[in-house]
Coordinates of C-alpha atoms in Angstrom, one line a residue:
Chain A
M1 CA -47.4 35.8 14.4
I2 CA -47.8 38.1 17.4
E3 CA -44.8 36.4 19.0
A4 CA -42.7 37.0 15.9
I5 CA -43.6 40.6 15.8
A6 CA -42.8 41.1 19.4
F7 CA -39.5 39.3 19.1
Y8 CA -38.3 41.1 16.0
G9 CA -39.5 44.4 17.4
M10 CA -37.5 43.9 20.6
A11 CA -34.5 42.9 18.6
A12 CA -34.8 46.1 16.6
V13 CA -35.0 48.1 19.8
A14 CA -31.9 46.4 21.2
L15 CA -29.9 47.0 18.0
T16 CA -31.2 50.5 17.4
G17 CA -30.1 51.4 20.9
A18 CA -26.7 49.8 20.4
V19 CA -26.1 51.8 17.2
L20 CA -27.3 55.0 18.8
V21 CA -24.8 54.4 21.7
V22 CA -21.8 54.6 19.3
S23 CA -23.2 57.1 16.8
L24 CA -24.7 59.9 19.0
R25 CA -22.4 62.8 19.8
N26 CA -23.8 63.6 23.2
T27 CA -22.5 61.2 25.8
V28 CA -25.6 61.6 28.0
H29 CA -27.7 60.6 25.0
S30 CA -25.4 57.7 24.5
A31 CA -25.8 56.5 28.1
L32 CA -29.6 56.7 27.8
A33 CA -29.5 54.8 24.5
L34 CA -27.5 52.1 26.3
G35 CA -30.5 51.9 28.7
L36 CA -32.8 51.5 25.7
S37 CA -30.6 48.8 24.3
L38 CA -30.6 46.9 27.6
S39 CA -34.4 47.2 27.8
G40 CA -34.5 45.6 24.3
V41 CA -32.4 42.7 25.5
A42 CA -34.8 42.3 28.5
G43 CA -37.7 42.3 26.0
L44 CA -36.0 39.5 24.1
F45 CA -35.8 37.4 27.2
A46 CA -39.5 38.1 27.8
C47 CA -40.3 37.0 24.2
L48 CA -38.4 33.8 24.8
G49 CA -40.3 32.9 27.9
A50 CA -37.4 33.5 30.4
D51 CA -39.4 35.5 32.9
F52 CA -36.9 35.5 35.7
L53 CA -34.1 36.7 33.4
F54 CA -36.4 39.4 32.0
A55 CA -37.2 40.9 35.4
G56 CA -33.6 40.5 36.5
Q57 CA -32.2 42.2 33.4
L58 CA -34.6 45.1 33.9
L59 CA -33.9 45.4 37.6
I60 CA -30.1 45.2 37.5
Y61 CA -29.1 46.5 34.1
V62 CA -31.8 49.1 33.3
G63 CA -32.7 50.1 36.8
G64 CA -29.2 49.9 38.2
I65 CA -26.2 49.9 35.9
A66 CA -27.6 52.2 33.1
I67 CA -28.6 54.7 35.8
L68 CA -25.2 54.6 37.4
I69 CA -23.5 55.1 34.0
V70 CA -25.8 58.1 33.3
F71 CA -25.0 59.4 36.8
V72 CA -21.3 59.2 36.2
V73 CA -21.5 60.8 32.7
M74 CA -23.6 63.7 34.1
L75 CA -21.4 64.2 37.1
L76 CA -18.0 63.9 35.5
G77 CA -18.7 64.9 32.0
R78 CA -16.9 67.8 30.4
T79 CA -18.6 70.3 28.1
S80 CA -16.8 68.9 25.1
D81 CA -18.6 65.6 25.7
L82 CA -21.8 67.1 24.5
H83 CA -20.9 68.0 20.9
L84 CA -17.7 66.3 19.9
R85 CA -17.7 63.2 17.8
Q86 CA -17.3 60.1 20.0
V87 CA -15.6 58.0 17.4
N88 CA -12.1 57.9 15.9
Q89 CA -10.9 57.1 12.3
Q90 CA -10.3 53.4 12.9
W91 CA -13.5 52.3 11.1
A92 CA -11.8 49.8 8.8
A93 CA -10.3 47.8 11.7
A94 CA -13.7 48.0 13.5
L95 CA -15.5 46.8 10.4
L96 CA -13.1 43.8 10.2
V97 CA -13.6 42.8 13.8
C98 CA -17.4 43.2 13.4
A99 CA -17.3 41.1 10.3
I100 CA -15.3 38.3 11.9
T101 CA -17.5 38.3 15.0
G102 CA -20.7 38.4 12.9
A103 CA -19.6 35.5 10.7
G104 CA -18.8 33.5 13.8
L105 CA -22.2 34.3 15.4
W106 CA -23.9 33.5 12.1
R107 CA -22.3 30.0 12.0
L108 CA -23.2 29.4 15.7
G109 CA -26.7 30.5 15.1
G110 CA -26.9 28.1 12.2
L111 CA -26.5 25.2 14.6
Y112 CA -29.7 26.2 16.4
R113 CA -31.7 27.3 13.4
H114 CA -34.2 24.5 13.7
A115 CA -34.6 24.7 17.5
S116 CA -38.0 26.3 18.1
A117 CA -37.8 29.1 20.6
L118 CA -41.6 29.3 20.8
V119 CA -42.2 26.8 23.5
P120 CA -45.1 27.7 25.8
A121 CA -43.7 29.9 28.4
A122 CA -43.4 28.3 31.8
A123 CA -42.4 29.6 35.2
T124 CA -38.6 29.3 35.5
T125 CA -37.9 30.7 39.0
R126 CA -38.3 27.6 41.0
A127 CA -36.2 25.5 38.6
I128 CA -33.4 28.2 38.7
G129 CA -33.5 28.3 42.5
L130 CA -33.3 24.5 42.7
L131 CA -30.3 24.4 40.3
M132 CA -28.4 27.2 42.0
L133 CA -28.8 25.9 45.5
G134 CA -28.7 22.2 44.5
D135 CA -26.5 21.0 41.6
Y136 CA -24.5 24.2 41.3
A137 CA -24.4 25.2 44.9
V138 CA -20.6 25.4 45.1
P139 CA -20.0 27.6 42.0
F140 CA -22.9 29.8 43.1
E141 CA -21.3 30.4 46.5
V142 CA -17.9 30.9 45.0
I143 CA -19.3 33.6 42.6
S144 CA -20.9 35.3 45.6
L145 CA -17.6 35.2 47.4
V146 CA -15.8 36.8 44.5
L147 CA -18.4 39.5 44.3
L148 CA -18.1 40.1 48.0
A149 CA -14.3 40.4 47.7
A150 CA -14.7 42.8 44.8
L151 CA -17.2 44.9 46.8
L152 CA -14.9 45.1 49.8
G153 CA -11.9 45.9 47.6
A154 CA -13.9 48.8 46.0
V155 CA -14.8 50.2 49.4
F156 CA -11.2 49.8 50.7
F157 CA -9.6 51.5 47.7
S158 CA -12.1 54.3 47.3
R159 CA -12.4 55.4 50.9
K160 CA -10.4 58.4 52.2
D161 CA -7.6 57.5 54.6
I162 CA -8.5 58.2 58.2
S163 CA -5.3 58.7 60.0
Chain B
M1 CA -59.2 93.0 55.9
T2 CA -61.0 96.1 57.1
P3 CA -64.3 97.0 55.5
A4 CA -62.6 99.9 53.8
E5 CA -60.1 97.6 52.0
K6 CA -62.9 95.2 50.9
P7 CA -63.2 95.1 47.1
V8 CA -66.4 96.5 45.9
Y9 CA -67.6 94.9 42.7
P10 CA -69.9 97.1 40.6
E11 CA -71.6 94.3 38.8
P12 CA -73.7 91.7 40.8
V13 CA -72.0 88.4 41.4
L14 CA -73.7 85.1 40.5
N15 CA -73.9 82.6 43.3
R16 CA -73.0 79.3 42.0
R17 CA -75.2 77.2 44.3
S18 CA -78.4 79.2 44.3
G19 CA -78.1 80.8 40.9
K20 CA -79.1 84.1 42.5
L21 CA -77.2 87.3 41.7
L22 CA -75.4 88.5 44.8
T23 CA -74.7 92.0 45.7
G24 CA -73.5 91.3 49.2
T25 CA -70.3 89.9 50.6
R26 CA -70.2 86.2 49.5
Y27 CA -67.6 86.3 46.7
W28 CA -65.9 83.3 45.2
P29 CA -62.2 83.5 45.8
T30 CA -61.3 83.4 42.1
E31 CA -62.0 85.7 39.3
L32 CA -63.4 82.8 37.3
W33 CA -66.3 82.1 39.6
R34 CA -67.0 85.8 39.8
N35 CA -67.4 85.9 36.1
P36 CA -70.9 84.6 35.2
W37 CA -70.0 84.5 31.5
S38 CA -67.4 81.8 31.8
L39 CA -69.0 79.9 34.6
P40 CA -71.2 77.5 32.4
R41 CA -68.3 76.6 30.2
Y42 CA -66.0 76.1 33.2
R43 CA -68.6 73.9 34.8
A44 CA -69.2 72.0 31.6
G45 CA -65.5 71.3 31.4
A46 CA -65.3 70.2 34.9
L47 CA -68.3 67.9 34.4
W48 CA -66.8 66.4 31.3
L49 CA -63.5 65.7 33.0
A50 CA -65.3 64.3 36.1
G51 CA -67.4 62.2 33.7
I52 CA -64.4 60.8 31.9
V53 CA -62.6 60.0 35.1
L54 CA -65.7 58.5 36.8
G55 CA -66.5 56.6 33.5
I56 CA -63.0 55.1 33.4
A57 CA -63.3 54.2 37.1
A58 CA -66.7 52.8 36.5
V59 CA -65.4 50.7 33.6
G60 CA -62.6 49.5 35.9
A61 CA -64.9 48.7 38.7
G62 CA -67.5 47.1 36.4
V63 CA -64.9 44.9 34.8
G64 CA -62.9 44.2 37.9
E65 CA -66.0 43.9 40.2
L66 CA -65.0 40.3 40.6
A67 CA -62.8 38.0 38.6
A68 CA -65.8 35.9 37.6
W69 CA -67.4 38.9 35.8
G70 CA -64.1 39.3 33.9
E71 CA -64.2 35.7 32.9
K72 CA -67.8 36.1 31.7
L73 CA -66.9 39.2 29.7
L74 CA -64.0 37.3 28.2
A75 CA -66.2 34.4 27.3
L76 CA -68.7 36.9 25.7
L77 CA -65.9 38.4 23.7
G78 CA -64.8 34.9 22.6
R79 CA -68.4 34.1 21.4
S80 CA -68.6 37.3 19.4
G81 CA -67.0 35.6 16.4
L82 CA -63.8 37.6 16.3
P83 CA -60.6 35.8 15.7
A84 CA -58.7 34.7 18.9
A85 CA -55.8 37.1 18.4
V86 CA -58.2 40.1 18.2
V87 CA -60.0 39.0 21.3
A88 CA -56.8 38.7 23.2
W89 CA -55.7 42.2 22.1
V90 CA -59.1 43.7 23.0
W91 CA -58.9 42.0 26.3
V92 CA -55.4 43.4 27.0
L93 CA -56.7 46.9 26.0
V94 CA -59.7 46.6 28.4
K95 CA -57.4 45.7 31.3
L96 CA -54.9 48.4 30.4
T97 CA -57.8 50.9 30.4
C98 CA -58.8 49.7 33.9
V99 CA -55.3 50.1 35.2
I100 CA -54.8 53.5 33.7
G101 CA -58.2 54.6 35.1
V102 CA -57.1 53.5 38.5
I103 CA -53.9 55.5 38.3
V104 CA -55.6 58.6 37.0
A105 CA -58.4 58.5 39.5
N106 CA -55.9 57.8 42.2
G107 CA -54.0 60.9 41.2
L108 CA -57.1 63.1 41.6
W109 CA -58.1 61.4 44.9
A110 CA -54.7 61.3 46.5
V111 CA -53.8 64.9 45.8
W112 CA -57.1 66.0 47.3
W113 CA -56.6 63.7 50.3
E114 CA -53.1 64.9 50.8
R115 CA -54.2 68.5 50.8
K116 CA -56.9 67.8 53.3
I117 CA -54.6 65.8 55.6
S118 CA -51.9 68.3 55.5
A119 CA -54.3 71.1 56.1
H120 CA -55.9 69.4 59.1
I121 CA -52.4 68.5 60.5
Q122 CA -51.6 72.2 60.3
S123 CA -54.9 73.4 61.7
R124 CA -56.1 74.6 58.4
M125 CA -59.2 73.7 56.3
G126 CA -57.6 72.9 52.9
P127 CA -59.7 73.1 49.8
M128 CA -63.3 74.0 50.8
Y129 CA -64.9 75.8 47.9
A130 CA -64.6 74.0 44.6
G131 CA -67.5 71.7 44.0
G132 CA -69.2 72.7 47.2
F133 CA -68.6 69.7 49.6
H134 CA -65.2 70.1 51.2
G135 CA -63.6 71.0 47.9
W136 CA -64.1 67.7 46.3
A137 CA -63.7 69.1 42.8
Q138 CA -60.5 70.9 43.6
T139 CA -58.1 68.5 41.9
I140 CA -60.4 68.1 38.9
L141 CA -60.3 71.9 38.4
D142 CA -56.6 71.8 38.9
T143 CA -56.2 69.2 36.2
I144 CA -58.2 71.5 33.8
K145 CA -55.9 74.3 34.8
L146 CA -52.8 72.2 34.1
L147 CA -54.2 71.1 30.8
L148 CA -54.8 74.7 29.8
K149 CA -51.4 75.9 31.0
E150 CA -48.7 77.0 28.6
D151 CA -46.0 74.3 28.1
V152 CA -42.7 76.0 28.6
T153 CA -39.4 74.6 27.4
P154 CA -36.4 76.6 28.6
A155 CA -34.0 77.9 25.9
A156 CA -31.1 76.1 27.6
A157 CA -32.9 72.8 27.7
D158 CA -32.2 69.7 25.7
Q159 CA -35.5 69.9 23.7
V160 CA -36.0 66.2 22.9
M161 CA -35.0 64.9 26.3
H162 CA -37.1 67.5 28.0
L163 CA -40.1 66.1 26.1
L164 CA -39.2 62.5 26.7
A165 CA -38.4 62.7 30.4
P166 CA -42.0 62.7 31.7
I167 CA -43.0 59.9 29.3
V168 CA -40.0 57.8 30.5
A169 CA -41.0 58.5 34.1
I170 CA -44.7 57.7 33.8
A171 CA -44.7 54.7 31.4
P172 CA -43.0 52.2 33.8
C173 CA -45.4 53.3 36.5
V174 CA -48.3 52.1 34.4
M175 CA -46.5 48.9 33.4
A176 CA -45.6 48.1 37.0
F177 CA -49.3 47.9 37.9
A178 CA -49.8 44.8 35.7
P179 CA -49.4 42.1 38.4
V180 CA -50.8 44.2 41.2
L181 CA -53.7 42.6 43.0
F182 CA -56.8 44.6 43.6
G183 CA -58.4 41.7 45.4
D184 CA -57.9 37.9 45.6
E185 CA -57.0 36.7 42.1
L186 CA -58.0 40.1 40.7
A187 CA -55.1 41.4 38.7
A188 CA -54.5 42.5 35.1
A189 CA -51.9 39.8 34.6
R190 CA -50.8 36.7 36.4
I191 CA -47.0 36.9 36.4
D192 CA -45.0 34.2 38.2
V193 CA -42.2 36.6 39.0
G194 CA -44.7 39.3 40.0
V195 CA -42.6 40.8 42.8
L196 CA -39.5 41.0 40.7
Y197 CA -41.5 42.4 37.8
V198 CA -43.0 45.2 39.9
F199 CA -39.6 46.2 41.4
A200 CA -38.0 46.0 37.9
F201 CA -40.4 48.4 36.3
A202 CA -40.5 50.7 39.4
S203 CA -36.8 51.1 39.1
I204 CA -36.9 52.4 35.5
S205 CA -38.8 55.6 36.3
V206 CA -35.7 57.1 37.9
I207 CA -34.2 57.3 34.4
G208 CA -37.0 59.8 33.5
V209 CA -36.2 61.8 36.7
V210 CA -32.5 62.0 35.9
M211 CA -33.3 62.9 32.3
A212 CA -35.6 65.7 33.5
G213 CA -32.9 67.0 35.8
W214 CA -30.3 67.0 33.1
A215 CA -32.5 68.2 30.2
S216 CA -33.7 71.3 32.1
G217 CA -30.3 72.8 31.6
N218 CA -29.7 74.4 35.0
K219 CA -27.7 73.4 38.0
Y220 CA -30.5 73.1 40.5
S221 CA -32.4 70.6 38.3
L222 CA -29.3 68.6 37.6
L223 CA -28.5 68.4 41.3
G224 CA -32.1 67.3 42.0
G225 CA -31.9 64.6 39.3
L226 CA -28.5 63.3 40.5
R227 CA -29.8 63.2 44.1
A228 CA -32.8 61.3 42.9
A229 CA -30.7 58.8 41.1
A230 CA -28.4 58.2 44.1
Q231 CA -31.3 57.9 46.5
I232 CA -33.5 55.7 44.5
V233 CA -30.8 53.3 43.4
S234 CA -29.6 53.1 47.0
Y235 CA -33.0 52.5 48.6
E236 CA -33.9 49.8 46.1
L237 CA -31.5 47.5 47.8
P238 CA -33.2 47.4 51.3
R239 CA -36.6 47.6 49.6
G240 CA -35.8 44.4 47.7
F241 CA -34.1 42.6 50.6
S242 CA -36.8 43.5 53.2
V243 CA -39.3 41.6 51.0
V244 CA -37.2 38.4 51.0
P245 CA -38.7 37.2 54.4
V246 CA -42.1 37.5 52.8
L247 CA -41.0 35.5 49.8
M248 CA -39.5 32.9 52.2
F249 CA -42.8 32.5 54.1
A250 CA -44.8 32.3 50.9
S251 CA -42.2 30.4 48.9
S252 CA -43.3 32.2 45.7
L253 CA -42.6 35.4 43.8
D254 CA -46.2 35.4 42.6
L255 CA -48.3 38.1 44.2
A256 CA -51.4 35.9 44.2
A257 CA -49.6 33.1 45.9
I258 CA -48.3 35.5 48.6
D259 CA -51.9 36.7 49.0
R260 CA -53.1 33.1 49.4
A261 CA -50.4 32.2 51.8
Q262 CA -51.8 34.6 54.4
A263 CA -55.4 33.2 54.3
G264 CA -56.7 31.4 57.4
Y265 CA -56.4 32.1 61.2
W266 CA -54.4 30.9 64.1
L267 CA -56.5 29.5 66.9
G268 CA -59.5 30.2 64.8
F269 CA -59.5 34.0 65.2
F270 CA -56.0 35.5 64.8
P271 CA -55.2 36.4 61.1
R272 CA -52.1 34.7 59.7
W273 CA -50.8 37.8 58.1
F274 CA -47.0 38.1 57.6
I275 CA -46.8 41.3 59.7
F276 CA -47.8 39.0 62.7
Y277 CA -44.9 36.6 62.2
P278 CA -42.8 37.3 65.2
V279 CA -39.8 39.7 64.8
A280 CA -39.1 39.0 61.1
G281 CA -42.6 40.1 60.0
Q282 CA -42.6 43.4 61.9
L283 CA -39.0 44.3 60.9
A284 CA -39.7 43.5 57.3
F285 CA -42.8 45.7 57.4
I286 CA -41.0 48.6 58.9
F287 CA -38.0 48.4 56.6
F288 CA -40.2 48.0 53.5
L289 CA -42.3 51.0 54.6
I290 CA -39.3 53.2 55.1
A291 CA -37.7 52.1 51.8
S292 CA -40.9 52.7 50.0
V293 CA -41.2 56.2 51.3
A294 CA -37.7 56.8 50.1
E295 CA -38.4 55.3 46.7
T296 CA -41.4 57.6 46.2
N297 CA -39.2 60.7 46.9
R298 CA -41.5 61.9 49.7
T299 CA -40.6 63.6 52.9
P300 CA -38.6 62.7 55.0
F301 CA -36.6 61.6 52.0
D302 CA -37.5 64.3 49.5
I303 CA -34.1 65.8 48.9
P304 CA -34.4 65.4 45.1
E305 CA -37.0 68.1 45.2
A306 CA -35.9 69.9 48.4
E307 CA -37.7 73.2 47.7
S308 CA -35.7 75.0 50.4
E309 CA -32.5 74.2 48.6
L310 CA -33.2 73.4 44.9
V311 CA -36.3 75.4 44.0
A312 CA -38.2 72.3 43.1
G313 CA -35.5 69.9 42.1
F314 CA -35.8 68.0 38.9
H315 CA -39.2 69.3 37.8
T316 CA -38.4 73.0 38.3
E317 CA -38.5 73.7 34.5
F318 CA -41.6 71.7 33.8
S319 CA -45.0 73.2 33.5
G320 CA -48.5 72.2 32.6
M321 CA -49.2 68.6 31.7
K322 CA -45.5 67.6 31.7
W323 CA -45.2 68.6 35.3
S324 CA -48.4 66.9 36.2
L325 CA -47.1 63.6 34.7
F326 CA -44.3 63.7 37.3
F327 CA -47.0 64.3 39.9
L328 CA -49.1 61.5 38.6
M329 CA -46.0 59.3 38.7
E330 CA -45.3 60.1 42.4
Y331 CA -48.8 59.4 43.5
G332 CA -49.0 56.3 41.3
Y333 CA -45.9 54.9 43.1
V334 CA -47.5 55.8 46.4
L335 CA -50.5 53.7 45.4
L336 CA -48.3 50.9 44.2
A337 CA -46.4 50.9 47.4
S338 CA -49.7 50.9 49.4
F339 CA -51.0 47.9 47.5
L340 CA -47.7 46.1 47.8
L341 CA -47.7 46.7 51.6
A342 CA -51.2 45.4 51.8
V343 CA -50.4 42.2 49.8
F344 CA -47.0 41.5 51.4
F345 CA -47.8 42.2 55.1
L346 CA -51.5 42.9 55.7
G347 CA -53.0 39.7 54.3
G348 CA -54.1 41.2 51.0
G349 CA -57.8 40.4 50.4
A350 CA -58.1 38.4 53.6
A351 CA -60.6 39.6 56.2
P352 CA -59.1 40.4 59.6
L353 CA -61.6 38.2 61.4
P354 CA -63.2 34.9 60.2
H355 CA -66.6 35.1 58.7
P356 CA -69.2 34.8 61.6
T357 CA -71.4 31.7 61.2
F358 CA -74.7 33.5 61.9
I359 CA -74.3 35.7 58.8
P360 CA -75.0 34.2 55.4
A361 CA -72.0 33.7 53.2
W362 CA -73.2 36.0 50.4
L363 CA -73.2 38.9 52.8
S364 CA -69.5 38.6 53.4
I365 CA -67.4 41.6 52.3
P366 CA -65.6 40.9 49.0
S367 CA -61.8 40.7 49.0
W368 CA -61.3 43.8 46.8
I369 CA -62.9 46.0 49.5
W370 CA -60.5 44.6 52.1
M371 CA -57.5 45.0 49.8
T372 CA -58.4 48.6 48.8
S373 CA -59.1 49.7 52.4
K374 CA -55.8 48.2 53.5
A375 CA -54.0 50.0 50.7
M376 CA -55.8 53.3 51.5
L377 CA -54.8 52.8 55.2
M378 CA -51.2 52.5 54.1
M379 CA -51.6 55.5 51.8
F380 CA -52.8 57.5 54.7
V381 CA -49.6 56.5 56.5
F382 CA -47.6 57.8 53.6
L383 CA -49.4 61.2 53.6
W384 CA -49.2 61.3 57.4
F385 CA -45.4 60.8 57.3
R386 CA -45.0 63.6 54.9
W387 CA -46.5 66.2 57.2
T388 CA -44.9 64.8 60.4
F389 CA -41.2 64.3 59.8
P390 CA -38.4 66.8 59.0
R391 CA -36.3 66.2 55.9
L392 CA -33.1 64.3 56.2
R393 CA -29.8 65.7 54.9
V394 CA -28.1 64.0 52.0
D395 CA -25.4 62.4 54.1
Q396 CA -27.8 61.3 56.8
L397 CA -30.0 59.8 54.1
M398 CA -27.1 57.7 52.7
D399 CA -25.8 56.7 56.1
F400 CA -29.2 55.6 57.2
N401 CA -29.5 53.4 54.2
W402 CA -26.1 51.8 54.0
K403 CA -25.3 51.6 57.7
F404 CA -28.6 50.8 59.2
L405 CA -31.3 49.7 56.8
L406 CA -29.3 47.4 54.5
P407 CA -27.4 45.4 57.2
W408 CA -30.6 45.0 59.3
S409 CA -32.5 43.8 56.2
F410 CA -29.9 41.1 55.8
A411 CA -30.1 40.2 59.5
N412 CA -33.9 40.0 59.1
I413 CA -33.5 37.4 56.4
G414 CA -31.6 35.4 59.0
F415 CA -34.5 35.9 61.5
A416 CA -36.9 34.7 58.8
G417 CA -34.7 31.7 58.2
V418 CA -34.9 30.8 61.9
L419 CA -38.7 31.0 61.7
V420 CA -38.8 28.8 58.5
Y421 CA -36.5 26.3 60.2
L422 CA -38.7 26.1 63.3
H423 CA -41.7 25.7 61.0
M424 CA -40.0 22.8 59.2
R425 CA -39.3 21.2 62.6
G426 CA -43.0 21.4 63.3
W427 CA -43.2 24.0 66.0
G428 CA -43.6 27.7 66.2
P429 CA -46.4 29.4 64.3
G430 CA -47.8 26.8 62.0

């Protein structure tokens, strides 16, 4: 009962934040609503017993990416960003895309309707670590190599030329 | 002040301590104390607030005296015939009350302590009057003052965000305290990813700071908020990576496991704290200390509120209780960092020397006293830093982080790896 309340509450937080992101006129408010939505997703992970994912989501998305987005919006925003409507007139096409995606997700979710998510929460960190540095060591290292390359590329292209 | 300039009060002045009416020269420095009519009410208010704070602290101490007492209390709740869900909720509320009490009492204590330390560093006395003994009631009276102050929202401000900013700043601070150990096995919650949890919640508060800077509707506050965002997001990286050696030594993210891993003594007398692990331990301690000072926005890293440049940075436009919530957040994070330093590096609740055999075991000092005293030692270091070092410039701050602290934190993980490897081969510190 408590678990269900928590789960649906967090789902409501995530969805409300997502709707606010696209409906608010002020871009700074939108960026903050994105942070709220991401926190809701972290709460969903917590409700499902994925403790490592919960903390990682908060640390990286809410404490890092959301703040950087807010930062950029505040630093590079124009005055018109604060009161103009942030949406265009293509709502019919958007509704169609959303309907198709929603139907697909509904079908996918139907496959797992009888899988109980309410297993007793167990610590997952050790298992994740063993998998990442055991069975999946090569993809894990390849991903870190890709991230390193992206980082170096960002630094290389954004620096001023010192001639 | 020459005798001629000295104010002469026609009416006699009530001396607070003796209750006598004074006509001489001993005046209280404030109009309030000079006014006998308001004194009883003022004193009653101070007593009420002190009673509330001490009561909350006493509840916290009483419940958290030792984990065994907590277990007994929980069992008592369970026997009271309430349904299990209600018991669980009540229990969570009790623990939450304890943690909030700790944070509030720490705010009063740390501000007073900081004033005294700064005063003595600068050859001053600091608060001396309020309450009588070395100004112990100063921060309590300040809190009353802040509660009574007008809450001003500038006309140019974003009203809703101006209201929400202090809340967004303080709430994660309270939540981050959930897995913090106040002694061996003495925490509000056992969280297996405790370290990650604390860092995650501590990183959310900066959203409140940025909101405050932006919502104030002026350039100075906005600059302060943006600086805070840049600084805190940057320094989170070395702060996280400097703890990795500790996690490697303890092989767990659980704070209680990290605490347990430092129990015992080398050669029977030398504590096995992580700060004493050669090279890696000391480097990790120093990096984590520096990054924690930067995370709490305190000198030498206090450019977000650089008063010489930005008035007061992001909280320029806040007054009364909203402003004091930011203050409470800052000191809450100082306390959090102090407890984390104590758990990660200083052995947590472990005694620095083994218990002597000629003293009975029940006379041993409980772990929460060790933990609290280590945390207070670290807090003193924080306050000491603030009144010792000059402020860094923005570019120096970023250079220091990205070009020194972060690479060396990575290198330190390598040093720790060497230690762990030696340990696995069966030599080095066991």
